[in-house]
Short mmCIF file of C-alpha atoms in Angstrom, two decimals:
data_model
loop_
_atom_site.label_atom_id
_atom_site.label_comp_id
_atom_site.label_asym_id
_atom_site.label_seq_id
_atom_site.Cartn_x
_atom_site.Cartn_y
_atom_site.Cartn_z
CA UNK A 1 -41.98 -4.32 -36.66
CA UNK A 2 -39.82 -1.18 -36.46
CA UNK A 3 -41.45 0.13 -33.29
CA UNK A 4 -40.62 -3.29 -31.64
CA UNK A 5 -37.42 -2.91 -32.73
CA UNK A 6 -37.24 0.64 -31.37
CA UNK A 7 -38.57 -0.27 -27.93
CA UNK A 8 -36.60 -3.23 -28.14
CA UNK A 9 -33.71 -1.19 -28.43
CA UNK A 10 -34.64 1.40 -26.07
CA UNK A 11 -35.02 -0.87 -23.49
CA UNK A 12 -31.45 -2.25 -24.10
CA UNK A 13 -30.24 1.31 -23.56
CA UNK A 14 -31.79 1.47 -20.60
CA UNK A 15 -31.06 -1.52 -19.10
CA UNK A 16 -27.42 -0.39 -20.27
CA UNK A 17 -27.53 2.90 -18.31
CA UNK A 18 -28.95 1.10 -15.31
CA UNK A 19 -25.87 -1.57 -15.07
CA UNK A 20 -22.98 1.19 -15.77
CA UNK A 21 -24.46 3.03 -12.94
CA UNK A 22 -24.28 0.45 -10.61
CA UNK A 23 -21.20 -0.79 -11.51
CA UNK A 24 -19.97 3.25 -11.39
CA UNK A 25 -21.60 3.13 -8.09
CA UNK A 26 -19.78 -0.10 -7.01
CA UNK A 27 -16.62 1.58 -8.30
CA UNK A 28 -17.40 4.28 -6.07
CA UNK A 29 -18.21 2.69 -2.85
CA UNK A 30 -15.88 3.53 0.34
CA UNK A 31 -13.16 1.73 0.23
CA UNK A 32 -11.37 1.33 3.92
CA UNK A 33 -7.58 -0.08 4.53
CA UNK A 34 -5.55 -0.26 7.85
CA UNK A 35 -2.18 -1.21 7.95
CA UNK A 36 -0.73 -2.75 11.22
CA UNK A 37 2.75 -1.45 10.70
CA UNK A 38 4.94 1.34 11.69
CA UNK A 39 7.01 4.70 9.89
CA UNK A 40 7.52 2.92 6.59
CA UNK A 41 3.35 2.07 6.54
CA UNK A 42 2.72 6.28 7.78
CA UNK A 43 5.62 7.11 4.53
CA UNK A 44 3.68 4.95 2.15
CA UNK A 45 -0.21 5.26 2.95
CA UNK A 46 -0.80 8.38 5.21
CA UNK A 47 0.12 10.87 2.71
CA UNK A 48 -0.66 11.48 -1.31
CA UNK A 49 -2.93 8.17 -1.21
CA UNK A 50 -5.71 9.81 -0.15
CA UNK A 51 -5.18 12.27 -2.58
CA UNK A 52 -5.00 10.20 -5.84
CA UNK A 53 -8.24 8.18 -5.22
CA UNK A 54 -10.09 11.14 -4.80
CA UNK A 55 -8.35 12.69 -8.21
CA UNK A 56 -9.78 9.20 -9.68
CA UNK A 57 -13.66 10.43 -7.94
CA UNK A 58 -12.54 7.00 -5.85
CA UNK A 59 -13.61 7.31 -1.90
CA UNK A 60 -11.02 6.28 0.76
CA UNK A 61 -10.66 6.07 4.40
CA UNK A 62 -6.84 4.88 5.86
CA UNK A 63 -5.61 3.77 9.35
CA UNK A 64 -2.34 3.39 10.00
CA UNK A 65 -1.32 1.77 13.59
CA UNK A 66 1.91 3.23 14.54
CA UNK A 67 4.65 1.92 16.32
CA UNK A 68 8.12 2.81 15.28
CA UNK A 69 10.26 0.35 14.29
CA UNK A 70 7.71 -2.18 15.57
CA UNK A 71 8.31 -5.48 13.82
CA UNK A 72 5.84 -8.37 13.80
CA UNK A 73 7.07 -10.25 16.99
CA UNK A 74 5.68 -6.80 18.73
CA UNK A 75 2.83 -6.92 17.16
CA UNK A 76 2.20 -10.38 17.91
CA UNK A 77 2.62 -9.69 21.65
CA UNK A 78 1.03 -6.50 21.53
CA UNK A 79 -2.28 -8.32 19.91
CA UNK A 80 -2.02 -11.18 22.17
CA UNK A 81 -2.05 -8.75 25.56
CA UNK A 82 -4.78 -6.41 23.95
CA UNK A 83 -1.92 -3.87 24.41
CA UNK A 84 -3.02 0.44 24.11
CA UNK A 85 0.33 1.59 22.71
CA UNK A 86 -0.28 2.63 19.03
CA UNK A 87 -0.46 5.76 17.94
CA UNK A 88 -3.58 5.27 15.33
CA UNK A 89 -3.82 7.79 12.45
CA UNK A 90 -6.84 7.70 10.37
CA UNK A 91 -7.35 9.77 7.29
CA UNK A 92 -11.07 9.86 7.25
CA UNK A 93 -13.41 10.39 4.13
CA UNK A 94 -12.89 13.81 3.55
CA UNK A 95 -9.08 13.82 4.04
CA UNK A 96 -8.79 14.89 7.23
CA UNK A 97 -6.35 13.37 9.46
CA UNK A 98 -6.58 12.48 13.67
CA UNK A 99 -4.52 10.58 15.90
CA UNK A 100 -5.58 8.77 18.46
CA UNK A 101 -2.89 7.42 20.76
CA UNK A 102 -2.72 4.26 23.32
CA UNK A 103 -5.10 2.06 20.90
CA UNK A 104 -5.01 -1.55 20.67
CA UNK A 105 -5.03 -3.43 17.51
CA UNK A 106 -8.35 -4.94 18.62
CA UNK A 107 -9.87 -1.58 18.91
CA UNK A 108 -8.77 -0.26 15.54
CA UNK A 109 -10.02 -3.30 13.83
CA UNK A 110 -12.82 -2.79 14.99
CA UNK A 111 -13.42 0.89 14.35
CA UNK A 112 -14.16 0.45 11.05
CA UNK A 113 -15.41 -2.46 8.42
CA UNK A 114 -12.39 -3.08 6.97
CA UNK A 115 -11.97 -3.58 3.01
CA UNK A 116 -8.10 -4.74 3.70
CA UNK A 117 -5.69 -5.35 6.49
CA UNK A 118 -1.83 -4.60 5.60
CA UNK A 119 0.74 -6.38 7.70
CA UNK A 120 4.77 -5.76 7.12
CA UNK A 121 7.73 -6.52 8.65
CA UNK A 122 10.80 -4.06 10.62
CA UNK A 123 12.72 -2.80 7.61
CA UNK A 124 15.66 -4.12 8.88
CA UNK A 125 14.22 -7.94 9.02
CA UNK A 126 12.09 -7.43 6.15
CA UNK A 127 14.34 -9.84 3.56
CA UNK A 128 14.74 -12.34 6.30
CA UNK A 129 11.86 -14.67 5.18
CA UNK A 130 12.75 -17.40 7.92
CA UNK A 131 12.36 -14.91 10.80
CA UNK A 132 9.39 -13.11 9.43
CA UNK A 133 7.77 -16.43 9.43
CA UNK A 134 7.98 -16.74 13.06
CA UNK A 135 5.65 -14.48 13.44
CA UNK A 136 3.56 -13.85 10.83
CA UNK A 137 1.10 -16.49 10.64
CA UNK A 138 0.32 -15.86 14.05
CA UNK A 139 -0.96 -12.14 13.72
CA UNK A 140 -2.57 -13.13 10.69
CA UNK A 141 -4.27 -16.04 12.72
CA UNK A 142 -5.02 -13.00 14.73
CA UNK A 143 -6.14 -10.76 12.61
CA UNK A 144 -8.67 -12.95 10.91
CA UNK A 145 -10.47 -13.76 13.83
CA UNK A 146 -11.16 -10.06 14.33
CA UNK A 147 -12.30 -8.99 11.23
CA UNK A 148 -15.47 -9.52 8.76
CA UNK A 149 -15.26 -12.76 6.42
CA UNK A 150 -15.32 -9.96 3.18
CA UNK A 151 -12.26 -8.22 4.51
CA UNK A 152 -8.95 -9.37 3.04
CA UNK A 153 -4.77 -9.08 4.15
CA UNK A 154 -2.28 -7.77 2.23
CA UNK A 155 1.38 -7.78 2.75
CA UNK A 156 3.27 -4.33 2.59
CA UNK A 157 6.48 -5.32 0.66
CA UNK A 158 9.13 -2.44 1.92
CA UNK A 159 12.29 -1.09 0.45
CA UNK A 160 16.03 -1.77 0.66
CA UNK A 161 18.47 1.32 2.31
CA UNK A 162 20.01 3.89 0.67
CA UNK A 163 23.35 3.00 -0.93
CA UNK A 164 24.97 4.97 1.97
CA UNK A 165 22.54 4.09 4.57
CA UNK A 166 23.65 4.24 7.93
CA UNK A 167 21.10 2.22 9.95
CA UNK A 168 22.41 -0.59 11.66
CA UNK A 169 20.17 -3.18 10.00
CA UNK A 170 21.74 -2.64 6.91
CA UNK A 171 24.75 -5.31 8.38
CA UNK A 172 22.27 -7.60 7.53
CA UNK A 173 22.42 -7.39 3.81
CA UNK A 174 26.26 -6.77 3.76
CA UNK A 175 25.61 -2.84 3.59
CA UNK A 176 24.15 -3.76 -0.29
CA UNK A 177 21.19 -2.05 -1.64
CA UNK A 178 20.71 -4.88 -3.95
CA UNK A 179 21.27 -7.41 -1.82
CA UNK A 180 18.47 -6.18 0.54
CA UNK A 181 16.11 -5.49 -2.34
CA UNK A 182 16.87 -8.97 -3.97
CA UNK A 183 16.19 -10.69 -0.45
CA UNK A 184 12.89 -8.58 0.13
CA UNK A 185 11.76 -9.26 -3.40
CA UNK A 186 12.31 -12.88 -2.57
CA UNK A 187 10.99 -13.12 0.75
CA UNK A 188 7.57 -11.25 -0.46
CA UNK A 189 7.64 -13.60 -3.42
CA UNK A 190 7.19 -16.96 -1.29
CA UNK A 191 4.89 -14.97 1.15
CA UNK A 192 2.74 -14.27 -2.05
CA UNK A 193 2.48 -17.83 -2.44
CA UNK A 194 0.94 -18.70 0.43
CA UNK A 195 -2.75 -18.66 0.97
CA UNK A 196 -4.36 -16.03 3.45
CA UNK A 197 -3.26 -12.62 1.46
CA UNK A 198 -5.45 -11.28 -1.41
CA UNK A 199 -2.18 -9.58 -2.85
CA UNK A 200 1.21 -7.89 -2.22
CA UNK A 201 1.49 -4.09 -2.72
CA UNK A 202 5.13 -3.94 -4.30
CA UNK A 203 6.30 -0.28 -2.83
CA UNK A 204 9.75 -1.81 -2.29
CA UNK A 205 10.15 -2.52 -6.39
CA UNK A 206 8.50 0.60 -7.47
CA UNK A 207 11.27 2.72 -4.93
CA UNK A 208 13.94 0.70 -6.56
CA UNK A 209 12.34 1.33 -10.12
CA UNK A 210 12.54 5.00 -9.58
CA UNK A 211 15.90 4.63 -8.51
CA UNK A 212 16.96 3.60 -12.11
CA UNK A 213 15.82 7.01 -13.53
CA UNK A 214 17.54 10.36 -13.48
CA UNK A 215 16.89 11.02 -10.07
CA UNK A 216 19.05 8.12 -9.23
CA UNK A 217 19.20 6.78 -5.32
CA UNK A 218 17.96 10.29 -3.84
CA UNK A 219 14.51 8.39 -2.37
CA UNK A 220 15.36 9.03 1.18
CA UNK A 221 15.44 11.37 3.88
CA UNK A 222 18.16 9.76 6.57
CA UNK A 223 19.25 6.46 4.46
CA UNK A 224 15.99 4.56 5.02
CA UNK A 225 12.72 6.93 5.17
CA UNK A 226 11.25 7.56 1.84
CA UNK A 227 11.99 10.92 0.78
CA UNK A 228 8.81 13.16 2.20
CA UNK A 229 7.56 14.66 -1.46
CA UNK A 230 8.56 12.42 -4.86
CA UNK A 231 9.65 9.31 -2.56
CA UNK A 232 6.42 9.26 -0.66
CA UNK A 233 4.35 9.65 -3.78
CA UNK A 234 5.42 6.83 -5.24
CA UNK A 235 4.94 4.66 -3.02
CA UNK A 236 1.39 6.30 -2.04
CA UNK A 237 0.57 5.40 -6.50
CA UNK A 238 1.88 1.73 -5.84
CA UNK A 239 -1.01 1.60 -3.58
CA UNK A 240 -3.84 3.15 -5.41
CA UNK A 241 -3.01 1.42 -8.42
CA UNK A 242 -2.83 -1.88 -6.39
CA UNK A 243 -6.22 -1.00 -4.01
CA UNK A 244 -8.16 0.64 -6.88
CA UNK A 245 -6.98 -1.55 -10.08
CA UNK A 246 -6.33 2.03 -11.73
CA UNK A 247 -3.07 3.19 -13.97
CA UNK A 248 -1.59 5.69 -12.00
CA UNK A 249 0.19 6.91 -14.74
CA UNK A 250 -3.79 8.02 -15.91
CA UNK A 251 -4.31 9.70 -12.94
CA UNK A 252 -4.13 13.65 -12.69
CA UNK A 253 -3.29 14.45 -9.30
CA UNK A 254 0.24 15.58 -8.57
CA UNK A 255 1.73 17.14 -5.62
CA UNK A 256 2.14 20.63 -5.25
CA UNK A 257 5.90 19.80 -3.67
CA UNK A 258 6.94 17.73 -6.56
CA UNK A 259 7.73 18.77 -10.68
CA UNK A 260 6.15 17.24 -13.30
CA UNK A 261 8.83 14.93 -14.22
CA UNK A 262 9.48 13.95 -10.67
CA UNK A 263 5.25 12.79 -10.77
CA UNK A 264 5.77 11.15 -13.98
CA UNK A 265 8.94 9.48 -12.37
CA UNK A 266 6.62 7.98 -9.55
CA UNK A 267 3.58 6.92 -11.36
CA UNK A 268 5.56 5.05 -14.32
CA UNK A 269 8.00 3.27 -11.30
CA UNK A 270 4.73 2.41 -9.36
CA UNK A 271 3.07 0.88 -12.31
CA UNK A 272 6.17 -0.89 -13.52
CA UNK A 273 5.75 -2.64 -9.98
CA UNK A 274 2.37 -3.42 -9.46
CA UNK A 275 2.91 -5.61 -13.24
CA UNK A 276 6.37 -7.04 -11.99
CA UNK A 277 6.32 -7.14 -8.16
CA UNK A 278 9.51 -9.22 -7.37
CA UNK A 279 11.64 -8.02 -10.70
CA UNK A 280 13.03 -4.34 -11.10
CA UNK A 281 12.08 -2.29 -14.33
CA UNK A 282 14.66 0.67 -15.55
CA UNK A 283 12.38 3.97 -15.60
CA UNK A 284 13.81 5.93 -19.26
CA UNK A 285 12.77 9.41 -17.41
#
């Protein structure tokens, strides 16, 4: 009777060992995003994201089609004429990062086998719900009829100005930071709704999270850019946590460029977003 039990129990542990390493080795599969977007999609994914998933032993490859300023009417026509006129950055497996210019949205779809597609609107537009629905359910209509049945959309919700921004879209919001966060918060709220995305990675909460701390509205470079060290970062941990299902406030990596506080800053403002997308959190750092 007690060797049964003993084998009986030996075989549990095995069987034990054998499912946590395929689930560690499901966890660790390649996991492969491209964003259709423009310099608000290169701030938030091409740099530090990378980075933290391979701090987490978590394996990543990252497109980002470039157009500047390109909102989704563009891409719309540009997908419809099978236009070459991205600039297409890839971070590949082992972090190393190419360019490839005049690519087509077709031909970057299908480059790789896609995990998840991000689409976002022009920062300027990107609280106007009404106008980016013009658009968006056509490149989505697009977009699904290029990729694999596994691979998912996300929406990339951006963030509001600076306080003193001086870009001209900022007339649309009355020159208010809130106002343009409230009306992107909303907008990404009812897009959220709606069937065809698997989720919305809140970047434009967790920037106005971190702007409640002591570093106050300093998350820019020109009034609308994130800020190239602490700014990118945390927008860079609103996606890992939201891609990997990971605390980022767990996770070691920190830039070289950026103090300890400033990390901690990021990570608690990103996670603060990913469990409140659409309602700002006051960061006590």
């Amino acid at each position: 009777m007690k060797r049964y039990t003993i084998y009986t129990l030996l075989l549990l542990l095995s069987l034990q060992g054998g499912f946590a390493q395929v689930r560690d080795e499901v966890n660790k599969q390649v996991l492969k995003v491209l964003a259709i977007g423009n310099s608000f999609s290169e701030d938030a994914l091409e740099n530090y994201l990378h980075d933290l998933a391979a701090a987490a032993d978590r394996e990543i490859i990252i497109g980002n089609l470039y157009i500047g300023g390109a909102p989704l009417d563009l891409h719309v026509r540009n997908a419809q004429e099978d236009k070459s006129i991205y600039s297409y950055r890839k971070v590949a497996l082992d972090g190393n990062k190419t360019t490839q210019e005049n690519t087509s949205i077709s031909k970057a779809l299908a480059d790789e086998d896609w995990d998840y597609v991000s689409l976002q609107q022009a920062s300027p537009l990107s609280g106007q719900y009404s106008v980016i629905m013009q658009s968006l359910p056509a490149l989505m209509d697009y977009v699904k009829g290029k990729i694999a049945p596994h691979t998912q959309l996300v929406y990339h919700q951006t963030w509001a100005y600076q306080a003193d921004s001086q870009h001209e879209g900022f007339v649309n919001y009355q020159k208010s930071q809130q106002q343009m966060y409230d009306a992107i918060a909303s907008s990404t709220k009812q897009i959220s709704k709606q069937k065809g995305f698997a989720f919305v990675v809140p970047c434009g909460t967790a920037i106005q999270n971190a702007r409640s701390s002591s570093i106050g509205d300093h998350y820019t470079r020109d009034g609308y850019h994130l800020e190239l060290n602490y700014g990118r970062f945390t927008a860079a941990c609103t996606w890992y946590e939201k891609l990997f299902q990971l605390d980022a406030r767990k996770n070691t990596y920190k830039p070289a460029s950026i103090t300890e506080s400033q990390a901690q800053i990021a990570k608690e403002a990103a996670h603060a977003a990913v469990k409140k997308p659409f309602k700002t959190t006051k960061i006590k750092k």
